[in-house]
Coordinates of C-alpha atoms in Angstrom, one line a residue:
M1 CA -0.6 -6.9 76.2
S2 CA 2.7 -6.3 77.5
S3 CA 3.4 -3.0 79.0
A4 CA 6.2 -2.6 76.0
L5 CA 3.7 -3.1 73.4
V6 CA 1.0 -0.6 75.1
L7 CA 3.9 2.0 75.1
Y8 CA 4.8 1.2 71.8
N9 CA 1.0 1.9 70.6
S10 CA 0.5 4.9 73.0
V11 CA -0.1 8.2 71.6
G12 CA 2.6 9.7 73.5
Y13 CA 5.4 7.6 72.0
R14 CA 3.9 8.0 68.5
I15 CA 4.2 11.8 68.7
A16 CA 7.7 11.5 70.1
R17 CA 8.8 9.2 67.8
D18 CA 7.3 11.1 64.9
A19 CA 9.0 14.3 66.4
I20 CA 12.1 12.8 66.7
F21 CA 12.0 11.5 63.0
W22 CA 10.9 15.0 61.6
L23 CA 13.5 16.9 63.8
V24 CA 16.2 14.9 62.1
L25 CA 14.8 14.9 58.8
L26 CA 14.8 18.8 59.4
K27 CA 18.2 19.0 60.5
Y28 CA 19.4 17.1 57.6
G29 CA 17.3 18.8 55.1
V30 CA 18.7 22.0 56.3
D31 CA 22.2 20.9 56.3
A32 CA 21.4 19.7 52.5
V33 CA 20.3 23.2 51.5
D34 CA 23.0 24.9 53.1
Y35 CA 25.4 22.7 51.2
V36 CA 23.5 23.4 48.1
T37 CA 23.5 26.9 48.7
A38 CA 27.3 27.0 49.2
H39 CA 28.1 25.5 46.1
G40 CA 25.8 27.9 43.9
G41 CA 22.8 25.4 43.4
I42 CA 21.9 22.0 42.6
R43 CA 23.6 21.6 39.2
E44 CA 26.8 23.1 40.6
T45 CA 26.8 20.7 43.4
V46 CA 26.3 17.6 41.2
L47 CA 29.1 19.0 39.0
Y48 CA 31.3 19.3 42.1
A49 CA 30.5 16.0 43.4
Y50 CA 31.1 14.5 39.7
K51 CA 34.6 16.0 39.6
T52 CA 35.8 15.2 43.0
L53 CA 34.6 11.7 44.1
P54 CA 36.4 9.8 41.3
L55 CA 39.7 11.0 42.9
S56 CA 38.7 10.7 46.0
L57 CA 37.5 7.2 45.9
G58 CA 40.4 6.1 43.7
R59 CA 43.0 7.5 46.2
Y60 CA 41.1 5.7 49.1
F61 CA 41.5 2.1 47.0
Y62 CA 44.9 2.6 46.4
R63 CA 45.5 2.9 50.0
I64 CA 43.2 -0.2 51.0
F65 CA 45.2 -2.5 48.3
G66 CA 48.6 -1.1 49.5
R67 CA 49.3 0.3 45.8
A68 CA 51.5 3.2 45.1
D69 CA 49.1 6.4 44.7
P70 CA 50.0 8.0 41.3
L71 CA 49.6 11.4 42.8
E72 CA 52.2 10.6 45.6
V73 CA 54.6 9.1 43.1
A74 CA 54.4 12.2 41.0
V75 CA 54.8 14.5 44.0
S76 CA 57.7 12.5 45.2
A77 CA 59.4 12.9 41.7
A78 CA 59.3 16.5 41.6
A79 CA 60.2 17.2 45.3
A80 CA 63.9 17.0 45.3
R81 CA 64.0 19.6 42.0
V82 CA 61.4 21.8 44.0
A83 CA 63.8 21.7 46.8
Q84 CA 66.9 22.6 45.0
K85 CA 65.2 25.4 43.3
V86 CA 63.5 27.0 46.1
A87 CA 66.7 26.7 48.7
P88 CA 69.6 26.5 46.4
S89 CA 72.0 27.5 49.3
A90 CA 70.8 24.2 51.1
F91 CA 72.5 22.2 48.5
D92 CA 75.8 24.1 47.9
Q93 CA 78.6 22.1 49.5
S94 CA 81.1 24.8 49.7
L95 CA 78.7 27.1 52.1
T96 CA 78.9 27.0 55.7
H97 CA 75.4 25.5 57.1
Y98 CA 74.4 26.6 60.6
T99 CA 72.1 24.0 62.0
Q100 CA 73.2 24.3 65.4
L101 CA 74.3 26.9 67.9
P102 CA 77.8 27.7 67.5
T103 CA 79.6 26.0 70.7
K104 CA 81.1 29.2 71.3
G105 CA 79.5 32.7 70.2
L106 CA 81.1 34.2 67.3
G107 CA 82.4 37.9 67.6
A108 CA 80.4 40.7 66.2
E109 CA 82.9 41.2 63.2
R110 CA 82.8 37.7 62.4
V111 CA 78.8 37.8 62.4
I112 CA 78.5 40.9 60.3
A113 CA 81.1 38.9 57.8
E114 CA 78.6 35.9 57.7
L115 CA 75.8 38.4 57.1
L116 CA 77.3 39.8 54.1
K117 CA 77.9 36.4 52.7
Y118 CA 74.2 35.7 53.1
K119 CA 72.9 39.1 51.7
S120 CA 75.2 37.9 48.5
R121 CA 72.7 35.1 48.0
D122 CA 69.7 37.8 47.3
S123 CA 68.6 38.8 44.0
T124 CA 70.3 41.8 42.4
T125 CA 67.4 42.7 40.2
V126 CA 65.1 43.8 42.9
Y127 CA 65.5 47.5 42.2
D128 CA 65.6 47.1 38.3
G129 CA 61.8 47.5 37.8
K130 CA 61.2 44.3 36.6
V131 CA 59.7 43.0 39.6
S132 CA 55.9 42.8 40.1
G133 CA 55.4 44.3 43.7
G134 CA 58.0 42.8 46.2
V135 CA 59.7 46.1 46.7
Y136 CA 57.4 49.0 46.3
S137 CA 60.0 52.0 46.6
G138 CA 63.6 52.3 45.9
E139 CA 64.0 55.5 47.6
I140 CA 67.1 55.4 49.8
E141 CA 66.3 58.2 52.1
G142 CA 63.2 56.7 53.3
R143 CA 64.7 53.0 53.4
E144 CA 67.6 54.7 55.6
L145 CA 65.0 56.7 57.8
A146 CA 63.1 53.4 58.5
A147 CA 66.3 51.8 59.4
E148 CA 67.4 54.4 61.9
A149 CA 63.9 54.3 63.6
V150 CA 64.0 50.3 63.6
K151 CA 67.5 50.7 65.4
M152 CA 66.4 53.3 68.0
F153 CA 63.3 51.0 69.2
I154 CA 64.7 47.8 68.7
H155 CA 63.7 46.3 71.6
S156 CA 60.4 47.9 72.0
N157 CA 57.5 45.5 72.7
P158 CA 53.9 47.1 72.7
L159 CA 52.6 44.5 74.7
H160 CA 53.7 46.4 77.5
P161 CA 52.4 50.0 76.9
S162 CA 53.4 51.3 80.6
L163 CA 57.2 50.3 79.6
F164 CA 57.0 51.5 75.9
E165 CA 54.8 54.6 75.7
S166 CA 56.5 55.8 72.6
T167 CA 55.4 52.8 70.4
R168 CA 51.9 52.7 71.6
A169 CA 51.6 56.4 70.9
M170 CA 53.2 56.1 67.6
E171 CA 50.8 52.9 66.8
A172 CA 47.6 54.8 67.8
E173 CA 48.8 57.8 65.3
V174 CA 49.4 55.3 62.4
V175 CA 45.8 53.8 63.0
S176 CA 44.4 57.4 62.9
M177 CA 46.0 58.6 59.8
V178 CA 44.8 55.5 58.0
L179 CA 41.3 55.8 59.2
H180 CA 41.4 59.5 58.2
M181 CA 42.5 58.2 54.5
F182 CA 39.5 56.2 54.2
N183 CA 37.0 59.1 55.6
A184 CA 36.1 57.0 59.0
P185 CA 33.4 58.6 61.5
P186 CA 34.3 59.7 64.9
D187 CA 33.7 56.6 66.6
A188 CA 35.8 54.5 64.2
G189 CA 38.5 52.4 65.5
G190 CA 41.3 50.2 64.2
V191 CA 44.4 48.1 65.0
L192 CA 47.9 47.7 63.5
T193 CA 48.7 44.2 62.6
S194 CA 51.7 42.0 60.9
G195 CA 50.4 42.0 57.6
G196 CA 47.3 41.9 55.4
S197 CA 46.9 38.3 55.9
E198 CA 46.5 38.9 59.8
S199 CA 44.3 42.0 58.8
L200 CA 41.9 39.9 56.9
L201 CA 41.8 37.1 59.7
M202 CA 41.0 39.4 62.3
A203 CA 38.1 40.7 60.3
V204 CA 36.5 37.4 59.9
K205 CA 37.1 36.6 63.6
A206 CA 35.3 39.9 64.7
Y207 CA 32.4 39.3 62.2
R208 CA 32.0 35.4 63.8
D209 CA 32.0 36.8 67.3
W210 CA 29.7 39.7 66.4
A211 CA 27.3 37.4 64.7
R212 CA 27.2 35.0 67.5
D213 CA 26.5 37.6 70.1
V214 CA 24.3 39.9 68.3
K215 CA 22.3 37.4 66.0
G216 CA 22.8 34.0 67.8
I217 CA 24.5 32.6 64.5
T218 CA 26.4 29.6 65.2
K219 CA 27.1 28.0 61.8
P220 CA 28.6 31.1 60.0
N221 CA 29.2 31.8 56.6
I222 CA 30.8 34.8 54.6
V223 CA 30.2 35.4 50.8
V224 CA 33.2 36.5 48.7
P225 CA 34.0 37.2 45.1
L226 CA 36.3 34.2 43.4
T227 CA 38.9 36.8 43.2
L228 CA 39.3 37.8 46.7
H229 CA 42.6 37.2 48.5
P230 CA 43.0 33.7 49.9
A231 CA 44.1 34.7 53.1
V232 CA 40.3 35.0 53.8
Q233 CA 39.9 31.3 53.1
K234 CA 42.7 30.7 55.5
A235 CA 40.7 32.8 57.8
T236 CA 37.6 30.8 57.4
E237 CA 39.8 27.6 58.2
F238 CA 41.1 28.9 61.3
F239 CA 37.7 30.2 62.7
S240 CA 35.5 27.4 61.4
V241 CA 33.4 30.1 59.2
Q242 CA 32.0 28.7 55.8
I243 CA 33.1 30.4 52.7
R244 CA 30.9 30.7 49.8
K245 CA 32.8 32.0 46.5
V246 CA 30.7 33.6 43.8
D247 CA 31.8 34.2 40.2
I248 CA 32.8 37.4 38.6
D249 CA 31.3 39.2 35.6
P250 CA 33.1 37.6 32.5
T251 CA 33.7 41.0 31.1
T252 CA 34.3 43.4 33.8
L253 CA 35.7 40.9 36.1
K254 CA 33.8 42.6 39.2
V255 CA 31.9 40.4 41.5
D256 CA 28.6 39.4 40.2
L257 CA 26.0 41.0 42.5
G258 CA 23.3 38.6 41.6
A259 CA 25.3 35.7 42.5
M260 CA 26.4 37.1 45.6
E261 CA 22.7 38.0 46.5
R262 CA 21.7 34.5 46.0
A263 CA 24.4 33.1 48.1
I264 CA 23.4 35.2 51.1
D265 CA 21.1 33.3 53.8
R266 CA 20.2 33.3 57.3
N267 CA 23.8 32.4 58.4
T268 CA 25.3 34.9 56.2
I269 CA 27.6 37.3 58.7
A270 CA 29.5 39.5 56.2
I271 CA 30.2 40.1 52.3
F272 CA 33.6 40.9 50.9
G273 CA 34.9 43.0 48.2
S274 CA 38.2 44.3 46.8
L275 CA 39.7 47.5 46.4
P276 CA 41.3 46.3 43.9
N277 CA 41.4 42.6 43.6
Y278 CA 45.1 41.0 43.4
P279 CA 44.2 39.1 40.1
Y280 CA 43.4 41.9 37.7
G281 CA 43.6 45.2 39.6
V282 CA 39.9 45.6 39.3
C283 CA 37.9 47.2 42.1
D284 CA 34.6 45.5 43.0
P285 CA 31.4 48.0 43.3
I286 CA 31.7 48.9 46.8
P287 CA 28.5 51.3 47.0
A288 CA 26.4 48.3 45.8
L289 CA 27.8 46.1 48.1
G290 CA 27.2 48.5 50.7
A291 CA 23.4 48.6 49.7
L292 CA 23.4 44.6 49.8
A293 CA 24.9 44.4 53.2
Q294 CA 22.6 47.3 54.6
K295 CA 19.5 45.2 52.9
Y296 CA 20.5 42.0 54.8
G297 CA 21.9 43.6 58.2
I298 CA 25.3 42.1 57.8
G299 CA 28.8 43.5 57.6
L300 CA 30.9 44.3 54.7
H301 CA 34.6 44.2 54.7
I302 CA 36.9 46.0 52.1
D303 CA 39.9 44.4 51.1
A304 CA 42.3 47.4 50.3
C305 CA 45.4 45.7 51.6
L306 CA 47.1 45.7 48.2
G307 CA 46.2 49.3 46.7
G308 CA 44.7 51.1 49.8
F309 CA 47.6 53.7 49.7
V310 CA 47.5 54.4 46.0
I311 CA 43.3 54.4 45.7
A312 CA 42.7 56.5 48.7
F313 CA 44.7 59.5 47.3
M314 CA 43.6 59.1 43.4
D315 CA 41.0 61.6 43.8
K316 CA 43.3 64.2 45.1
A317 CA 45.9 63.1 42.3
G318 CA 43.6 64.1 39.5
F319 CA 41.9 60.7 38.9
G320 CA 38.7 61.5 40.9
D321 CA 36.3 61.2 38.0
G322 CA 37.2 57.8 36.7
L323 CA 37.6 56.4 39.9
K324 CA 34.1 57.6 41.0
K325 CA 32.6 56.3 37.7
D326 CA 34.4 52.7 38.2
L327 CA 33.3 52.3 41.7
G328 CA 29.9 53.8 40.8
W329 CA 29.8 56.4 43.3
T330 CA 27.3 59.5 43.3
G331 CA 27.7 60.5 46.7
K332 CA 28.6 64.3 47.1
H333 CA 31.4 63.6 49.6
G334 CA 34.1 61.1 49.2
W335 CA 35.2 58.8 46.3
G336 CA 33.2 55.6 47.0
G337 CA 35.5 53.3 48.6
G338 CA 35.7 54.4 52.1
F339 CA 33.7 54.7 55.2
E340 CA 31.6 57.4 53.4
V341 CA 29.9 54.4 51.7
E342 CA 26.9 53.6 54.2
G343 CA 27.2 49.6 54.5
V344 CA 30.8 49.4 54.8
T345 CA 31.7 48.3 58.3
S346 CA 35.5 47.3 58.1
I347 CA 38.4 48.0 55.9
S348 CA 42.1 46.5 55.6
C349 CA 45.2 48.4 54.3
D350 CA 48.7 47.5 54.1
T351 CA 51.1 50.2 55.2
H352 CA 54.0 48.0 54.1
K353 CA 53.0 47.8 50.5
Y354 CA 52.2 51.3 48.8
G355 CA 52.6 52.9 52.1
F356 CA 56.6 52.3 51.8
A357 CA 56.8 51.0 55.5
P358 CA 59.0 48.1 56.5
K359 CA 57.5 44.7 55.8
G360 CA 55.2 43.8 58.9
T361 CA 52.8 46.4 59.4
S362 CA 49.2 46.5 58.0
T363 CA 45.8 47.9 59.4
I364 CA 42.3 46.8 60.1
L365 CA 39.9 49.5 60.4
Y366 CA 36.2 49.3 61.8
R367 CA 33.5 51.8 61.3
S368 CA 32.6 51.7 65.4
S369 CA 35.0 50.8 68.3
E370 CA 32.2 48.4 69.3
L371 CA 32.7 46.3 66.3
R372 CA 36.5 46.5 66.7
R373 CA 36.1 44.9 70.2
Y374 CA 35.0 41.6 68.8
Q375 CA 38.5 41.2 67.2
Y376 CA 39.8 41.1 71.0
S377 CA 40.6 38.0 72.8
V378 CA 40.5 38.2 76.5
E379 CA 41.3 35.5 79.2
T380 CA 40.2 36.2 82.9
G381 CA 40.7 32.9 84.4
W382 CA 44.4 32.3 83.9
P383 CA 47.0 32.0 87.0
G384 CA 49.2 34.3 85.5
G385 CA 46.6 37.1 85.7
L386 CA 44.2 39.1 83.2
Y387 CA 45.5 38.3 79.2
A388 CA 44.0 40.6 76.7
S389 CA 45.6 40.9 73.3
H390 CA 44.0 43.0 70.0
G391 CA 45.0 40.2 67.5
V392 CA 46.8 37.1 66.6
L393 CA 50.1 38.3 68.2
G394 CA 50.9 39.0 72.0
S395 CA 54.5 40.4 71.7
R396 CA 55.1 42.5 68.7
P397 CA 58.0 44.4 67.5
G398 CA 57.3 48.1 68.3
A399 CA 60.5 48.7 66.0
L400 CA 58.5 48.1 62.9
I401 CA 55.7 50.5 64.5
A402 CA 58.4 53.1 64.9
G403 CA 59.7 52.3 61.3
C404 CA 56.0 52.6 59.7
W405 CA 55.5 55.8 61.6
A406 CA 58.8 57.4 60.3
V407 CA 57.9 56.5 56.5
L408 CA 54.2 57.9 56.9
M409 CA 55.5 61.0 58.5
K410 CA 58.2 61.6 56.2
N411 CA 55.9 61.2 53.1
G412 CA 53.2 62.7 54.2
E413 CA 49.9 63.4 52.1
D414 CA 51.5 65.2 49.4
G415 CA 54.1 62.3 49.1
Y416 CA 51.5 59.8 48.6
I417 CA 49.5 61.9 46.3
N418 CA 52.4 62.2 44.1
S419 CA 53.2 58.5 44.3
S420 CA 49.9 57.6 43.4
R421 CA 49.7 59.9 40.6
E422 CA 53.1 58.4 39.4
I423 CA 52.1 54.8 39.9
V424 CA 48.6 55.3 38.3
N425 CA 50.3 56.9 35.2
T426 CA 52.8 54.1 34.9
A427 CA 50.2 51.3 34.9
R428 CA 48.0 53.1 32.5
R429 CA 51.1 53.3 30.1
I430 CA 51.7 49.4 30.6
A431 CA 47.9 48.9 29.8
Q432 CA 47.8 51.1 26.7
G433 CA 50.9 49.6 25.3
L434 CA 50.0 46.1 25.8
N435 CA 46.6 46.6 24.0
K436 CA 48.7 47.8 21.1
I437 CA 50.2 44.2 20.9
P438 CA 48.3 42.1 18.5
G439 CA 46.8 39.0 20.2
I440 CA 47.2 40.6 23.6
Q441 CA 44.2 41.8 25.7
V442 CA 44.0 43.8 29.0
M443 CA 41.7 42.0 31.3
G444 CA 39.1 44.5 33.0
N445 CA 39.7 47.8 33.9
P446 CA 43.0 48.3 35.9
I447 CA 41.9 51.0 37.8
A448 CA 45.1 51.5 40.0
S449 CA 48.3 49.7 40.1
V450 CA 48.1 46.0 38.9
V451 CA 47.7 45.4 35.0
A452 CA 46.8 41.8 33.9
W453 CA 47.0 40.7 30.3
R454 CA 45.8 37.6 28.4
S455 CA 46.3 36.0 25.0
V456 CA 43.2 36.3 22.7
D457 CA 45.2 34.8 19.6
P458 CA 44.6 30.9 19.7
L459 CA 48.2 30.7 18.2
V460 CA 49.7 32.4 21.2
D461 CA 50.2 30.5 24.4
I462 CA 50.6 33.0 27.3
S463 CA 52.5 30.6 29.1
E464 CA 55.1 30.4 26.8
V465 CA 55.2 34.3 26.9
G466 CA 55.6 34.3 30.5
H467 CA 58.3 31.7 30.0
T468 CA 60.2 34.0 27.7
L469 CA 59.9 37.1 29.9
N470 CA 61.1 35.1 32.9
K471 CA 64.4 34.1 30.9
R472 CA 64.9 37.9 30.4
G473 CA 65.0 38.7 34.1
W474 CA 61.1 39.7 34.4
H475 CA 59.2 38.4 37.5
L476 CA 55.4 38.7 36.9
G477 CA 52.5 37.0 38.2
S478 CA 50.9 33.9 36.6
L479 CA 47.1 33.9 36.7
Q480 CA 44.7 30.9 35.9
L481 CA 41.3 30.5 35.0
P482 CA 41.9 32.0 32.6
S483 CA 45.4 32.2 32.4
A484 CA 47.3 35.3 32.2
L485 CA 50.0 37.4 33.3
H486 CA 50.1 40.3 35.9
F487 CA 52.2 43.1 37.0
S488 CA 52.2 45.1 40.0
V489 CA 53.2 48.4 39.4
T490 CA 55.6 50.0 41.9
L491 CA 57.7 53.6 42.1
I492 CA 60.3 51.5 40.6
T493 CA 58.6 50.2 37.4
A494 CA 58.6 53.5 35.7
R495 CA 62.1 53.3 34.4
A496 CA 61.3 49.7 32.9
V497 CA 57.9 50.3 31.0
D498 CA 59.3 50.5 27.9
Q499 CA 61.6 47.4 28.1
L500 CA 58.3 45.6 29.5
L501 CA 56.5 46.5 26.4
A502 CA 59.2 45.5 24.1
D503 CA 60.3 42.2 25.7
T504 CA 56.5 41.4 26.0
A505 CA 55.9 42.2 22.2
E506 CA 59.0 40.0 21.0
A507 CA 57.9 37.3 23.6
V508 CA 54.4 37.0 22.0
K509 CA 55.9 37.1 18.6
A510 CA 57.9 34.1 19.6
A511 CA 55.0 32.3 21.0
R512 CA 53.0 33.1 17.9
E513 CA 56.1 31.1 15.9
M514 CA 55.9 28.3 18.2
G515 CA 52.2 28.1 17.7
K516 CA 52.3 28.0 13.6
A517 CA 54.8 25.2 13.9
A518 CA 52.9 23.2 16.2
V519 CA 49.7 23.5 14.0
A520 CA 51.8 22.7 11.0
R521 CA 53.2 19.4 12.6
G522 CA 49.4 18.5 12.9
E523 CA 49.3 19.4 16.5
K524 CA 46.6 21.5 18.2
P525 CA 47.7 24.8 19.6
K526 CA 48.0 25.0 23.4
S527 CA 45.0 25.8 25.5
N528 CA 45.1 29.1 27.2
T529 CA 43.1 28.0 29.9
T530 CA 45.7 26.9 32.4
V531 CA 48.9 28.6 33.0
V532 CA 49.4 27.8 36.7
Y533 CA 49.7 23.9 37.0
G534 CA 46.6 22.8 39.3
G535 CA 43.9 25.2 37.4
G536 CA 43.0 22.2 35.2
S537 CA 41.8 18.7 36.0
V538 CA 41.0 17.5 39.7
V539 CA 44.0 15.3 39.5
E540 CA 46.1 18.6 38.7
K541 CA 44.4 20.4 41.4
A542 CA 45.5 17.4 43.8
V543 CA 49.2 17.5 43.0
A544 CA 49.2 21.1 42.7
A545 CA 48.2 21.3 46.5
E546 CA 50.7 18.9 47.3
M547 CA 53.4 20.4 45.3
A548 CA 52.4 23.5 47.2
K549 CA 53.2 22.0 50.6
V550 CA 56.7 20.7 49.0
Y551 CA 57.5 24.3 48.2
L552 CA 56.7 25.4 51.9
D553 CA 58.8 22.4 53.6
S554 CA 61.6 23.4 51.2
I555 CA 61.8 27.2 52.4
Y556 CA 62.9 25.3 55.8
K557 CA 65.7 23.2 54.7
A558 CA 69.0 24.6 56.0
A559 CA 71.4 22.0 54.7
P560 CA 71.9 19.1 52.3
T561 CA 70.3 15.9 53.8
D562 CA 72.7 12.8 53.7
G563 CA 72.0 10.5 50.8
F564 CA 69.5 13.1 49.2
T565 CA 69.9 12.8 45.5
V566 CA 68.3 15.0 43.0
S567 CA 67.1 13.2 39.7
T568 CA 67.9 14.6 36.2
E569 CA 65.4 16.3 34.5
D570 CA 64.5 13.1 32.2
E571 CA 64.4 11.0 35.1
M572 CA 61.9 12.9 36.9
R573 CA 59.6 13.8 33.7
E574 CA 59.4 9.6 32.9
T575 CA 58.6 9.0 36.8
M576 CA 55.8 11.6 36.7
S577 CA 54.4 10.5 33.1
K578 CA 54.2 6.8 34.4
A579 CA 52.0 8.4 37.5
I580 CA 50.0 11.3 36.2
G581 CA 50.3 10.8 32.3
K582 CA 52.5 12.5 29.6
E583 CA 50.3 15.6 29.3
G584 CA 50.3 16.2 33.1
A585 CA 54.0 15.6 33.5
N586 CA 54.8 18.1 30.8
K587 CA 52.8 20.7 32.4
L588 CA 54.1 20.1 35.8
S589 CA 57.7 20.2 34.6
K590 CA 57.0 23.6 33.1
A591 CA 55.2 24.7 36.3
L592 CA 58.3 24.0 38.2
E593 CA 60.5 26.2 36.0
T594 CA 58.7 29.2 37.1
I595 CA 59.7 28.7 40.7

């Protein structure tokens, strides 16, 4: 008998062979379980594969056989029109386009003159109360104060605290102020960031590194509500963390706690909640989420980027009882959305929204300074010396820190209490007025500053309502799944409430007449399930994703391209119809009108 055969028949070989087999099977079995859990169960996983596989295979075979991909054809047909809408000045041949440095520098007066020309391109409706969010305070005095502070510290760079002690101190004080707003414990810590997206990025990074260090987790995941801001999705892509999105309650629009708990497993590092969420202005049940986080020994991040400076002052503004009831808070201290809730380990809150600071500042807050350290990046082996940074940025604009500090100091607690009161009262006036319009329903319980509404009349297509309001100068948010409209109330909004309600009532009436006319022609009323192109079929989603990239590309268009032509509306629609069908082309064309 050969030595190879002896080895093959040996007990040791069989044990090793079987061990390898079972280890491989175990690995792929665990991966399969994780995959199914991430998609919400076996049924949901099968449905996901059923919906996405045909498109993926179809696009693959189009490339294999050298045929034009219909999706790419549709996107190409619409790309030029998107660019023209996003960057209209780039197509204006009468304007001077600076695509290279001037051969000789311009004088200061000439530069100011050019700046004024650029400024004239901006919308003139920013301060008329018809814009959802965008600019959160129209107060001239605060704006001028912030500008003066920025001017004073224009060259400050907090990367060098020994040179710029002023902005170092102001930054620390701003973070301390916001920590106090959220009832932070003595050992809490925070960081000033460039905006809400960076704050959320840093939260995910901190939990990933904490879980790796403390729990040894190398395949981390987070569990979040479907309504959580997509910056968290971006963070998981950046930091290789799996994201598991769970459904919301169809009535309250708060996160489904049962679904969230079912999605938690041994690799879950944190769960997330919103205070409030962007789409509907609804707050997730923070105390219940805190209890869930404690049960599993994981982090809980609260995204208060949007409404933190409103909600944190609602108790003192006279809305405490309703807020506590909505959040499910029964504690003796606090209001139920800050660090007084056991289990809350981090909070993000923008200072440049309802804090009214210049754009470019936000905060990420941690229950402990120890947890904050996991956000840091440190490099000790660089020939240039020791490198350490708090977040994504190295050098940072100290001028914006000074502007933020100045605005917070000017407003003070009493100023934010008053603004919270005015904003909440305005939002409630809007919600009450919308609920009186036949066929319109306000979604969930908009507790603070955001109101969303949808159509409950099959004859009223909410996208038509939004289209009409857009023509009347309103800049609203379009929601999907289901389709709806939303409005982020600001201090500027109060002056336009009556106009919003009157225009919405007229738009609903006009949409209803369109629906009746369609029925009279024997057509089905338009579906109210998808107002945003891309919320429907898988093909739509694929086209929408590519169109979003075209939109981003267009923002950087500086000047007309030689030979660049823009097709007519009819030509574009015909090309898209051949590629993705008439219905898809019509929906995409309507979506382009809202850009």
